[in-house]
PDB file of C-alpha atoms in Angstrom:
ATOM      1  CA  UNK A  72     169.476 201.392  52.944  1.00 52.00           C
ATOM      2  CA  UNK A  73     170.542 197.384  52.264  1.00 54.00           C
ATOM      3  CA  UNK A  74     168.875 194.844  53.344  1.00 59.00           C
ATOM      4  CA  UNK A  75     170.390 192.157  55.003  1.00 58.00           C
ATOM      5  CA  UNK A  76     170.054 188.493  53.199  1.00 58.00           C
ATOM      6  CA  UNK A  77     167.778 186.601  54.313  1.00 63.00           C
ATOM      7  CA  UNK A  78     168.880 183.329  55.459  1.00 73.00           C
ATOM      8  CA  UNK A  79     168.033 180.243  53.472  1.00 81.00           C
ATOM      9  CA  UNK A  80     166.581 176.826  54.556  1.00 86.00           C
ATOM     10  CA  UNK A  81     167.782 175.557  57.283  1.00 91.00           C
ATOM     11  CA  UNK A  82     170.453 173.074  56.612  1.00 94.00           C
ATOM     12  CA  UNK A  83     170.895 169.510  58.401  1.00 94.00           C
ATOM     13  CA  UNK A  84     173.073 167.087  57.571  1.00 96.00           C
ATOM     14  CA  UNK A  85     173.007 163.703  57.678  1.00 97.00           C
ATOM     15  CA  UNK A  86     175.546 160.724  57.462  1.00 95.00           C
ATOM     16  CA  UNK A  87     174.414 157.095  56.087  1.00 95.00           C
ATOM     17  CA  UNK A  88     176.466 154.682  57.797  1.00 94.00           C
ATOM     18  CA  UNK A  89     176.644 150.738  58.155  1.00 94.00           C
ATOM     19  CA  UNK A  90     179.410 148.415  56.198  1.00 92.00           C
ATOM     20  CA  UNK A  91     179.615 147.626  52.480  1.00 89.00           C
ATOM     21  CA  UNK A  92     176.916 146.478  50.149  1.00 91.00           C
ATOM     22  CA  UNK A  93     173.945 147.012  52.842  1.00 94.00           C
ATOM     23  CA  UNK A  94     172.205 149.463  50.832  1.00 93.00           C
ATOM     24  CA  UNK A  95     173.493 153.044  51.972  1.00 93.00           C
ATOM     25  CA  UNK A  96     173.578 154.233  48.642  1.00 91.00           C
ATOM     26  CA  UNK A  97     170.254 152.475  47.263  1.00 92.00           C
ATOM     27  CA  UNK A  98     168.547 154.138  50.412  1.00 94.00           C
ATOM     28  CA  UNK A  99     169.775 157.488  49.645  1.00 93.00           C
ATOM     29  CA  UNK A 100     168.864 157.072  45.790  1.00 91.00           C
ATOM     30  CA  UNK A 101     165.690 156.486  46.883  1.00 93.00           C
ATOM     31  CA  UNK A 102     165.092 158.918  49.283  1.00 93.00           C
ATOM     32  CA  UNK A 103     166.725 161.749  46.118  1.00 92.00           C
ATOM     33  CA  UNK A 104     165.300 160.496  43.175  1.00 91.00           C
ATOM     34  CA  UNK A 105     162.355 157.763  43.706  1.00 91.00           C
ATOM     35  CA  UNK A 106     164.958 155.772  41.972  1.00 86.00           C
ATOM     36  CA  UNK A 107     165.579 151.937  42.961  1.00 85.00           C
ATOM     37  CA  UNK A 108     168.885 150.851  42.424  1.00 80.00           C
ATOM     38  CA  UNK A 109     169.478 147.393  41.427  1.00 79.00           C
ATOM     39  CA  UNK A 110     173.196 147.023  41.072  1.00 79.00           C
ATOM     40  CA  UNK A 111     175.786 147.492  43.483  1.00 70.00           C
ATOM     41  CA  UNK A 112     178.969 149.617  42.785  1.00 75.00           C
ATOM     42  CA  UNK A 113     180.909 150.633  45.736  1.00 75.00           C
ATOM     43  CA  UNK A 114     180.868 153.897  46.849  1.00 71.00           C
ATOM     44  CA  UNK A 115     183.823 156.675  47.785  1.00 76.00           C
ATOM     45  CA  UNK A 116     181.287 158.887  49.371  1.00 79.00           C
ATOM     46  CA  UNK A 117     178.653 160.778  47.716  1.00 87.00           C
ATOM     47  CA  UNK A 118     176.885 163.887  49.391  1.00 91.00           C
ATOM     48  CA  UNK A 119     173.431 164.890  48.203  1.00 93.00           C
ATOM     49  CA  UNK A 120     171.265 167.470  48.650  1.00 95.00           C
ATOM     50  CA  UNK A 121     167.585 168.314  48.896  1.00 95.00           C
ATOM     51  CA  UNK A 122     165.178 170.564  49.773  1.00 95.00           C
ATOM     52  CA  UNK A 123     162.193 168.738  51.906  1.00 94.00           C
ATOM     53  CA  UNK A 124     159.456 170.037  54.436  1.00 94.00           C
ATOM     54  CA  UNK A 125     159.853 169.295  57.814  1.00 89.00           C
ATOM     55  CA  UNK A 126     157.571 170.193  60.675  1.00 92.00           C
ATOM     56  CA  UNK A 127     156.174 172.904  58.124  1.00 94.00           C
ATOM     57  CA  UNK A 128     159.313 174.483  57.310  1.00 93.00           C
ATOM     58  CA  UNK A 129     161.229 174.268  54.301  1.00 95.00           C
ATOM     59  CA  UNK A 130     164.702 173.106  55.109  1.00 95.00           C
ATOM     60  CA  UNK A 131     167.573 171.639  53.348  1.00 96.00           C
ATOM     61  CA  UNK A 132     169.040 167.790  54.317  1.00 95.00           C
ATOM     62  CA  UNK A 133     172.619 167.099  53.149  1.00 96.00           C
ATOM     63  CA  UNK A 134     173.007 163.583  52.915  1.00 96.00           C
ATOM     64  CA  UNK A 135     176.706 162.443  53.135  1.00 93.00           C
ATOM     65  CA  UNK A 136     176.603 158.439  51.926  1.00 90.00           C
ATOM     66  CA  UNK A 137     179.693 157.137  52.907  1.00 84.00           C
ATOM     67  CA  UNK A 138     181.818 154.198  51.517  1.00 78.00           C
ATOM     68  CA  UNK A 139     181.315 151.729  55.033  1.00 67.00           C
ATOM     69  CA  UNK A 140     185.060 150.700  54.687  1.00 60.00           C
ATOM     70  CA  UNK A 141     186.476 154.013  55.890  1.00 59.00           C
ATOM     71  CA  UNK A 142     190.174 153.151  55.957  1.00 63.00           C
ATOM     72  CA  UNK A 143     191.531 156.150  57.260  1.00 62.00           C
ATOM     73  CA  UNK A 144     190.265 156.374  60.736  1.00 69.00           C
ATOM     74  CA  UNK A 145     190.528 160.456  60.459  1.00 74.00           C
ATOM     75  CA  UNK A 146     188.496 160.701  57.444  1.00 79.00           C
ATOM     76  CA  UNK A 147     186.014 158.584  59.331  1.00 80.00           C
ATOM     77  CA  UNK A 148     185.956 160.741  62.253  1.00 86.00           C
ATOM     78  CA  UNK A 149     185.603 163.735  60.248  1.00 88.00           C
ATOM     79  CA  UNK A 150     182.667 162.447  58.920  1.00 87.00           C
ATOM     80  CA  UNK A 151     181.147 161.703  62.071  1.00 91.00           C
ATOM     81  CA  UNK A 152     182.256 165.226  63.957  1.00 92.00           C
ATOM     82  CA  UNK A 153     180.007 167.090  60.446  1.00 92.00           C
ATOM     83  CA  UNK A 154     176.936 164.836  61.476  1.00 95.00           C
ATOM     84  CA  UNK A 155     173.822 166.140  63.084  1.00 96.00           C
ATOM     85  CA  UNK A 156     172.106 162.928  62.772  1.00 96.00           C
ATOM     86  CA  UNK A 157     172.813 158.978  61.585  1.00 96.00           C
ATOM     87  CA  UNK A 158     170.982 156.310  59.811  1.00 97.00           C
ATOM     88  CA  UNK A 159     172.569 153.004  60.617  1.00 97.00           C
ATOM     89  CA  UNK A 160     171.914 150.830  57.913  1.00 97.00           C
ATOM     90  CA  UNK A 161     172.316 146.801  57.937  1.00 98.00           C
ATOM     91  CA  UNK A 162     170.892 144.081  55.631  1.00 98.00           C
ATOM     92  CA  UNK A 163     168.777 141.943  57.415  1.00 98.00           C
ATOM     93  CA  UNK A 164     170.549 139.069  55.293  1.00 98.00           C
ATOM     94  CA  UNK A 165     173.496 139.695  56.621  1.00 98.00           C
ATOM     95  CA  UNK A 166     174.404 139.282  60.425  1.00 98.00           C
ATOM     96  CA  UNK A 167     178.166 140.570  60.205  1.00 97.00           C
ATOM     97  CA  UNK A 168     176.865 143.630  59.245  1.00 97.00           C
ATOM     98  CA  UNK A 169     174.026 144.106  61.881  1.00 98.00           C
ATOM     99  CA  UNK A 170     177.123 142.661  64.387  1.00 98.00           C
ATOM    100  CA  UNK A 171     178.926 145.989  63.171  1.00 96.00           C
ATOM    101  CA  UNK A 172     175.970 148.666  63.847  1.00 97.00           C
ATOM    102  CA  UNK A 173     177.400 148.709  67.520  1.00 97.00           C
ATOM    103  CA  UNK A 174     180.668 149.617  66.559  1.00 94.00           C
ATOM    104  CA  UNK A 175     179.878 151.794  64.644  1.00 94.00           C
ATOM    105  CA  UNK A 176     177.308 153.415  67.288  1.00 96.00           C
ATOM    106  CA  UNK A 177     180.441 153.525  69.731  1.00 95.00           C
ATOM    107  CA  UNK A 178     182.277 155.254  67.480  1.00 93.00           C
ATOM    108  CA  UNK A 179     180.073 158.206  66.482  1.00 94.00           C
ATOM    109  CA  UNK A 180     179.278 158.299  70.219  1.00 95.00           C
ATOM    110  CA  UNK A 181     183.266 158.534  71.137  1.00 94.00           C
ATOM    111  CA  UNK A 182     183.421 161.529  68.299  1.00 94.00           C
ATOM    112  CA  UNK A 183     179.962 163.219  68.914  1.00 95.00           C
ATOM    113  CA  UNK A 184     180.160 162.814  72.178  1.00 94.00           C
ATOM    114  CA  UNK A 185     176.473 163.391  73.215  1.00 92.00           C
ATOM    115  CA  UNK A 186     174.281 160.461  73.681  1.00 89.00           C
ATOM    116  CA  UNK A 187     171.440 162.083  72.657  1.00 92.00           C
ATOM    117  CA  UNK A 188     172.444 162.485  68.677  1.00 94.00           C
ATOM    118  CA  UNK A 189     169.670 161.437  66.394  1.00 95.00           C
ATOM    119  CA  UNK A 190     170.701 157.944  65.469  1.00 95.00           C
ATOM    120  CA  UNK A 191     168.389 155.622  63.456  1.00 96.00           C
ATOM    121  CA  UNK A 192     168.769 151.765  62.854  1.00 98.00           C
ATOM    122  CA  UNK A 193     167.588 150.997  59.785  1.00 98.00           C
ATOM    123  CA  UNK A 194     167.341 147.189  58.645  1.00 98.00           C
ATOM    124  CA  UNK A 195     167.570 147.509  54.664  1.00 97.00           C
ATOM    125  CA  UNK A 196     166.848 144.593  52.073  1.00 96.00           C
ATOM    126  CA  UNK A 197     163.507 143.831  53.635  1.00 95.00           C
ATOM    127  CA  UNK A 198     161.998 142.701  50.013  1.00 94.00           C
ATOM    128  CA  UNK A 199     164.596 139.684  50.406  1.00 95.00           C
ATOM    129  CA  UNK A 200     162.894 138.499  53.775  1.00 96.00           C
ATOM    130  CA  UNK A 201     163.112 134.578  52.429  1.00 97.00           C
ATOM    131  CA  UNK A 202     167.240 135.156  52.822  1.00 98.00           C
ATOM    132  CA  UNK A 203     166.601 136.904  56.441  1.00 98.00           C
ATOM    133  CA  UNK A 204     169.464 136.131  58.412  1.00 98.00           C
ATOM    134  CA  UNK A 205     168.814 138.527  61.533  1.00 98.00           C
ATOM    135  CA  UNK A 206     165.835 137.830  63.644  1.00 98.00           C
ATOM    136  CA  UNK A 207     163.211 140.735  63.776  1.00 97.00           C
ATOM    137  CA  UNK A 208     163.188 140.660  67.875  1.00 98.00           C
ATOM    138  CA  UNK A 209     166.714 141.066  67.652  1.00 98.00           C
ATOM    139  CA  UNK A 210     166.684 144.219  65.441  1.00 97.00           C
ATOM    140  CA  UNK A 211     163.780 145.389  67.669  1.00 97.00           C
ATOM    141  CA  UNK A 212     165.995 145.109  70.809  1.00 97.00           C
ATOM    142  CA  UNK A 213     168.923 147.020  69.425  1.00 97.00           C
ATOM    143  CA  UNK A 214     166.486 149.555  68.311  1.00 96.00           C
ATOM    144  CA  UNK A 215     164.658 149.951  72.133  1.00 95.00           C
ATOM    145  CA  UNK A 216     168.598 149.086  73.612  1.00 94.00           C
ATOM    146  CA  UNK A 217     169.425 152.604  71.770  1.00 92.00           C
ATOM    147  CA  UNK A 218     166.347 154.974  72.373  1.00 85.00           C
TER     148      UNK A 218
END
């Protein structure tokens, strides 16, 4: 008699989003390795994968750090259709790209299509707070705005 497989972690994958040179890929170095990352080279997108504990199960998090200057709006898309959940990263030295967290909210809304997709706003660079260009109330409003 076989057995059948068993199954293996759970898998949930999750797209870092925000524009160019926020952090995305420092972030995700980070979260992989305990690794700060210093210097900036742009990315294509990178996908990354780890095995972490979560709510006392084993499970696997595929982490798909994207380039923030998708040029190809189908690529893009794609990306956003494979999510299960978002991090929406801005520097907090940088109000352009806080400005461009809503856009790019309303467009993983238009693909997901479910307003009720994990989706975290995440203000990155905080260690350069003497350069802070976005207001912390502000940040905090987008975050309650969203859920």
């Amino acid at each position: 008699m076989s057995k059948k497989p068993t199954a293996g972690p759970a898998l949930h994958k999750v797209i870092m989003v925000g524009s160019g040179g926020v952090g995305k890929s420092a972030l995700t170095l980070q979260f992989m390795y305990d690794e700060f990352v210093e210097d900036y080279e742009p990315t294509k997108a990178d996908s990354y994968r780890k095995k972490v504990v979560l709510d006392g199960e084993e499970v696997q998090i595929d982490i798909l750090d994207t380039a923030g200057q998708e040029d190809y709006a189908a690529i893009r898309d794609n990306y956003f259709r494979s999510g299960e959940g978002f991090l929406c990263v801005f520097s907090i030295t940088e109000d352009d790209s806080f400005q461009a967290t809503q856009e790019f909210r309303e467009q993983i809304l238009r693909v997901k299509n479910d307003e009720n997709i994990p989706f975290l706003l995440v203000g990155n660079k905080c260690d350069l707070n003497d350069k802070r260009k976005v207001p912390l109330a502000e940040c905090q409003g987008r975050a309650q705005q969203w859920g």
